[in-house]
Amino acid sequence: VIGLFLLVRPGRPASARWRDGVAYALASVPGCLFVAGVQTAFFGSPLRSGYGSLDALFAWGHVPDNARRYATWMSASHTWAWLLAVAGVVAALGVALMMAIFTFSTADPSLNHATGNPPANLLGLPGAYVSDLLLQTFGLAIVLVPVAFITWGVRMVRTHHLGFFGLRLSLLLLALLMMSVGCVGLGDVGGAATHAGAGGLVGLALVSRFREL
């Protein structure tokens, strides 16, 4: 995360960001080699540990059970104040995404648009990159995501609870896909969308697939 920040942080030229990122990576190499050596000496492989193989430890099948256990342990051993912290992070993320999307500009730098002009996005260069990527992918339908995050955060603050999270997430994804398809019909919306159009690449792909049926 620190290395990624050094590569994208605003206010510094690209050469300086790359220099800082490479320096950080090189400084991390001795620590990584030391840990790999310890793992090899004690367990026979740099990818093994005393807790078992990495494939078994980080298997996707463990995620649902561990998520339920951690949530249960947190609620049983702490006050609901920890939930307020989570709610604050979720709501803040929603507000940040909303700001980035609503201040999107086609003139801002992005992954496929190089320019020497400073970004007009309120969140600076990170906001310009994130908003462009999300709008290219899902089109205007992406506004559902920050709205959902803000709503969930407020609900957790008010009720100290957010039930059926898996169902909520699934319905959000379904609504996002359906709205992307619907936004394709908006046609040209000017600077509110990227070159991929109001429905984004996902909306265009789904519409093309539906026409083949």
GROMACS .gro file of C-alpha atoms in nm:
model
  213
    1VAL     CA    1   0.000   0.000   0.000
    2ILE     CA    2   0.281   0.239   0.085
    3GLY     CA    3   0.458   0.159  -0.240
    4LEU     CA    4   0.137   0.218  -0.438
    5PHE     CA    5   0.089   0.554  -0.265
    6LEU     CA    6   0.443   0.657  -0.356
    7LEU     CA    7   0.370   0.576  -0.721
    8VAL     CA    8   0.043   0.772  -0.747
    9ARG     CA    9   0.070   1.049  -0.489
   10PRO     CA   10  -0.020   1.389  -0.635
   11GLY     CA   11   0.201   1.695  -0.641
   12ARG     CA   12   0.517   1.519  -0.761
   13PRO     CA   13   0.644   1.458  -1.116
   14ALA     CA   14   0.630   1.107  -1.256
   15SER     CA   15   1.008   1.062  -1.241
   16ALA     CA   16   1.013   1.145  -0.869
   17ARG     CA   17   0.723   0.908  -0.798
   18TRP     CA   18   0.894   0.622  -0.979
   19ARG     CA   19   1.223   0.696  -0.803
   20ASP     CA   20   1.053   0.688  -0.462
   21GLY     CA   21   0.864   0.368  -0.549
   22VAL     CA   22   1.177   0.189  -0.668
   23ALA     CA   23   1.371   0.304  -0.360
   24TYR     CA   24   1.097   0.172  -0.132
   25ALA     CA   25   1.089  -0.161  -0.319
   26LEU     CA   26   1.468  -0.202  -0.298
   27ALA     CA   27   1.464  -0.118   0.073
   28SER     CA   28   1.202  -0.391   0.126
   29VAL     CA   29   1.407  -0.661  -0.047
   30PRO     CA   30   1.640  -0.746   0.250
   31GLY     CA   31   1.343  -0.798   0.482
   32CYS     CA   32   1.165  -1.019   0.229
   33LEU     CA   33   1.482  -1.226   0.174
   34PHE     CA   34   1.530  -1.264   0.550
   35VAL     CA   35   1.176  -1.391   0.600
   36ALA     CA   36   1.213  -1.627   0.302
   37GLY     CA   37   1.537  -1.760   0.451
   38VAL     CA   38   1.375  -1.823   0.789
   39GLN     CA   39   1.082  -2.003   0.626
   40THR     CA   40   1.320  -2.217   0.421
   41ALA     CA   41   1.541  -2.303   0.719
   42PHE     CA   42   1.255  -2.408   0.945
   43PHE     CA   43   0.995  -2.540   0.703
   44GLY     CA   44   1.181  -2.632   0.384
   45SER     CA   45   1.028  -2.369   0.155
   46PRO     CA   46   0.997  -1.988   0.150
   47LEU     CA   47   0.625  -2.032   0.084
   48ARG     CA   48   0.559  -2.252   0.389
   49SER     CA   49   0.501  -2.159   0.750
   50GLY     CA   50   0.438  -2.334   1.078
   51TYR     CA   51   0.067  -2.291   1.026
   52GLY     CA   52   0.048  -2.508   0.713
   53SER     CA   53   0.057  -2.447   0.339
   54LEU     CA   54  -0.049  -2.112   0.197
   55ASP     CA   55  -0.305  -2.281  -0.027
   56ALA     CA   56  -0.482  -2.423   0.277
   57LEU     CA   57  -0.447  -2.109   0.490
   58PHE     CA   58  -0.580  -1.867   0.230
   59ALA     CA   59  -0.838  -2.088   0.061
   60TRP     CA   60  -1.145  -1.894  -0.052
   61GLY     CA   61  -1.365  -2.147   0.125
   62HIS     CA   62  -1.249  -2.010   0.462
   63VAL     CA   63  -1.367  -1.655   0.392
   64PRO     CA   64  -1.743  -1.688   0.475
   65ASP     CA   65  -1.682  -1.884   0.798
   66ASN     CA   66  -1.405  -1.653   0.917
   67ALA     CA   67  -1.609  -1.342   0.838
   68ARG     CA   68  -1.899  -1.472   1.049
   69ARG     CA   69  -1.666  -1.573   1.334
   70TYR     CA   70  -1.484  -1.238   1.343
   71ALA     CA   71  -1.811  -1.045   1.335
   72THR     CA   72  -1.948  -1.260   1.619
   73TRP     CA   73  -1.633  -1.225   1.828
   74MET     CA   74  -1.618  -0.850   1.775
   75SER     CA   75  -1.981  -0.800   1.875
   76ALA     CA   76  -1.944  -1.028   2.178
   77SER     CA   77  -1.617  -0.886   2.312
   78HIS     CA   78  -1.658  -0.515   2.228
   79THR     CA   79  -1.918  -0.246   2.257
   80TRP     CA   80  -2.103  -0.130   1.949
   81ALA     CA   81  -1.850   0.153   1.917
   82TRP     CA   82  -1.641  -0.061   1.680
   83LEU     CA   83  -1.941  -0.083   1.449
   84LEU     CA   84  -1.959   0.296   1.444
   85ALA     CA   85  -1.597   0.303   1.329
   86VAL     CA   86  -1.676   0.059   1.047
   87ALA     CA   87  -1.988   0.259   0.958
   88GLY     CA   88  -1.783   0.578   0.945
   89VAL     CA   89  -1.529   0.421   0.709
   90VAL     CA   90  -1.802   0.281   0.481
   91ALA     CA   91  -1.990   0.612   0.468
   92ALA     CA   92  -1.670   0.811   0.416
   93LEU     CA   93  -1.572   0.581   0.130
   94GLY     CA   94  -1.915   0.638  -0.024
   95VAL     CA   95  -1.882   1.016   0.006
   96ALA     CA   96  -1.531   1.007  -0.144
   97LEU     CA   97  -1.649   0.797  -0.439
   98MET     CA   98  -1.945   1.028  -0.492
   99MET     CA   99  -1.717   1.333  -0.497
  100ALA     CA  100  -1.477   1.167  -0.740
  101ILE     CA  101  -1.755   1.059  -0.978
  102PHE     CA  102  -1.948   1.387  -0.973
  103THR     CA  103  -1.635   1.593  -1.037
  104PHE     CA  104  -1.515   1.367  -1.319
  105SER     CA  105  -1.374   1.549  -1.622
  106THR     CA  106  -1.275   1.400  -1.956
  107ALA     CA  107  -0.983   1.646  -1.960
  108ASP     CA  108  -0.830   1.496  -1.644
  109PRO     CA  109  -0.537   1.253  -1.668
  110SER     CA  110  -0.632   0.886  -1.660
  111LEU     CA  111  -0.497   0.542  -1.750
  112ASN     CA  112  -0.559   0.608  -2.122
  113HIS     CA  113  -0.531   0.987  -2.132
  114ALA     CA  114  -0.201   1.164  -2.069
  115THR     CA  115  -0.201   1.538  -2.007
  116GLY     CA  116   0.016   1.791  -1.835
  117ASN     CA  117  -0.279   1.980  -1.693
  118PRO     CA  118  -0.360   1.943  -1.322
  119PRO     CA  119  -0.673   1.734  -1.251
  120ALA     CA  120  -0.998   1.919  -1.190
  121ASN     CA  121  -1.131   1.633  -0.978
  122LEU     CA  122  -1.188   1.731  -0.614
  123LEU     CA  123  -0.987   1.428  -0.501
  124GLY     CA  124  -0.696   1.514  -0.724
  125LEU     CA  125  -0.510   1.257  -0.932
  126PRO     CA  126  -0.640   0.950  -0.741
  127GLY     CA  127  -0.998   1.072  -0.787
  128ALA     CA  128  -0.940   1.131  -1.159
  129TYR     CA  129  -0.801   0.781  -1.210
  130VAL     CA  130  -1.066   0.605  -1.000
  131SER     CA  131  -1.363   0.792  -1.147
  132ASP     CA  132  -1.243   0.737  -1.504
  133LEU     CA  133  -1.190   0.364  -1.444
  134LEU     CA  134  -1.531   0.317  -1.279
  135LEU     CA  135  -1.720   0.522  -1.538
  136GLN     CA  136  -1.548   0.342  -1.823
  137THR     CA  137  -1.641   0.007  -1.671
  138PHE     CA  138  -1.998   0.060  -1.546
  139GLY     CA  139  -2.098   0.396  -1.690
  140LEU     CA  140  -2.332   0.627  -1.500
  141ALA     CA  141  -2.473   0.327  -1.310
  142ILE     CA  142  -2.167   0.340  -1.084
  143VAL     CA  143  -2.339   0.611  -0.877
  144LEU     CA  144  -2.532   0.324  -0.714
  145VAL     CA  145  -2.219   0.212  -0.531
  146PRO     CA  146  -2.145   0.530  -0.330
  147VAL     CA  147  -2.519   0.572  -0.261
  148ALA     CA  148  -2.530   0.216  -0.123
  149PHE     CA  149  -2.216   0.271   0.088
  150ILE     CA  150  -2.352   0.591   0.239
  151THR     CA  151  -2.690   0.427   0.308
  152TRP     CA  152  -2.529   0.125   0.472
  153GLY     CA  153  -2.304   0.345   0.684
  154VAL     CA  154  -2.595   0.557   0.807
  155ARG     CA  155  -2.800   0.244   0.881
  156MET     CA  156  -2.517   0.093   1.087
  157VAL     CA  157  -2.488   0.416   1.286
  158ARG     CA  158  -2.863   0.429   1.353
  159THR     CA  159  -2.935   0.060   1.421
  160HIS     CA  160  -2.588  -0.076   1.511
  161HIS     CA  161  -2.663  -0.358   1.271
  162LEU     CA  162  -2.655  -0.443   0.900
  163GLY     CA  163  -2.825  -0.773   0.831
  164PHE     CA  164  -2.819  -0.984   0.516
  165PHE     CA  165  -2.495  -0.827   0.399
  166GLY     CA  166  -2.431  -1.098   0.139
  167LEU     CA  167  -2.780  -1.048  -0.005
  168ARG     CA  168  -2.737  -0.670  -0.008
  169LEU     CA  169  -2.406  -0.702  -0.192
  170SER     CA  170  -2.553  -0.943  -0.447
  171LEU     CA  171  -2.853  -0.718  -0.513
  172LEU     CA  172  -2.621  -0.418  -0.551
  173LEU     CA  173  -2.419  -0.602  -0.815
  174LEU     CA  174  -2.737  -0.709  -0.996
  175ALA     CA  175  -2.876  -0.354  -0.989
  176LEU     CA  176  -2.542  -0.222  -1.114
  177LEU     CA  177  -2.547  -0.456  -1.414
  178MET     CA  178  -2.912  -0.382  -1.495
  179MET     CA  179  -2.865  -0.006  -1.467
  180SER     CA  180  -2.555  -0.023  -1.688
  181VAL     CA  181  -2.770  -0.182  -1.957
  182GLY     CA  182  -3.040   0.083  -1.908
  183CYS     CA  183  -2.790   0.368  -1.930
  184VAL     CA  184  -2.679   0.252  -2.275
  185GLY     CA  185  -3.012   0.385  -2.402
  186LEU     CA  186  -2.928   0.736  -2.286
  187GLY     CA  187  -2.699   0.782  -2.584
  188ASP     CA  188  -2.456   1.072  -2.584
  189VAL     CA  189  -2.445   1.247  -2.246
  190GLY     CA  190  -2.147   1.467  -2.325
  191GLY     CA  191  -1.878   1.508  -2.062
  192ALA     CA  192  -2.075   1.318  -1.797
  193ALA     CA  193  -1.938   0.988  -1.930
  194THR     CA  194  -1.620   0.852  -2.085
  195HIS     CA  195  -1.572   0.745  -2.446
  196ALA     CA  196  -1.732   0.412  -2.350
  197GLY     CA  197  -2.069   0.586  -2.324
  198ALA     CA  198  -2.330   0.621  -2.051
  199GLY     CA  199  -2.353   0.245  -2.000
  200GLY     CA  200  -1.981   0.179  -1.983
  201LEU     CA  201  -1.806  -0.125  -2.124
  202VAL     CA  202  -2.016  -0.359  -1.910
  203GLY     CA  203  -2.342  -0.214  -2.039
  204LEU     CA  204  -2.224  -0.232  -2.400
  205ALA     CA  205  -2.110  -0.593  -2.357
  206LEU     CA  206  -2.439  -0.701  -2.199
  207VAL     CA  207  -2.651  -0.526  -2.464
  208SER     CA  208  -2.446  -0.691  -2.737
  209ARG     CA  209  -2.495  -1.028  -2.569
  210PHE     CA  210  -2.870  -0.978  -2.536
  211ARG     CA  211  -2.898  -0.895  -2.907
  212GLU     CA  212  -2.740  -1.228  -2.992
  213LEU     CA  213  -3.005  -1.423  -2.804
   0.00000   0.00000   0.00000
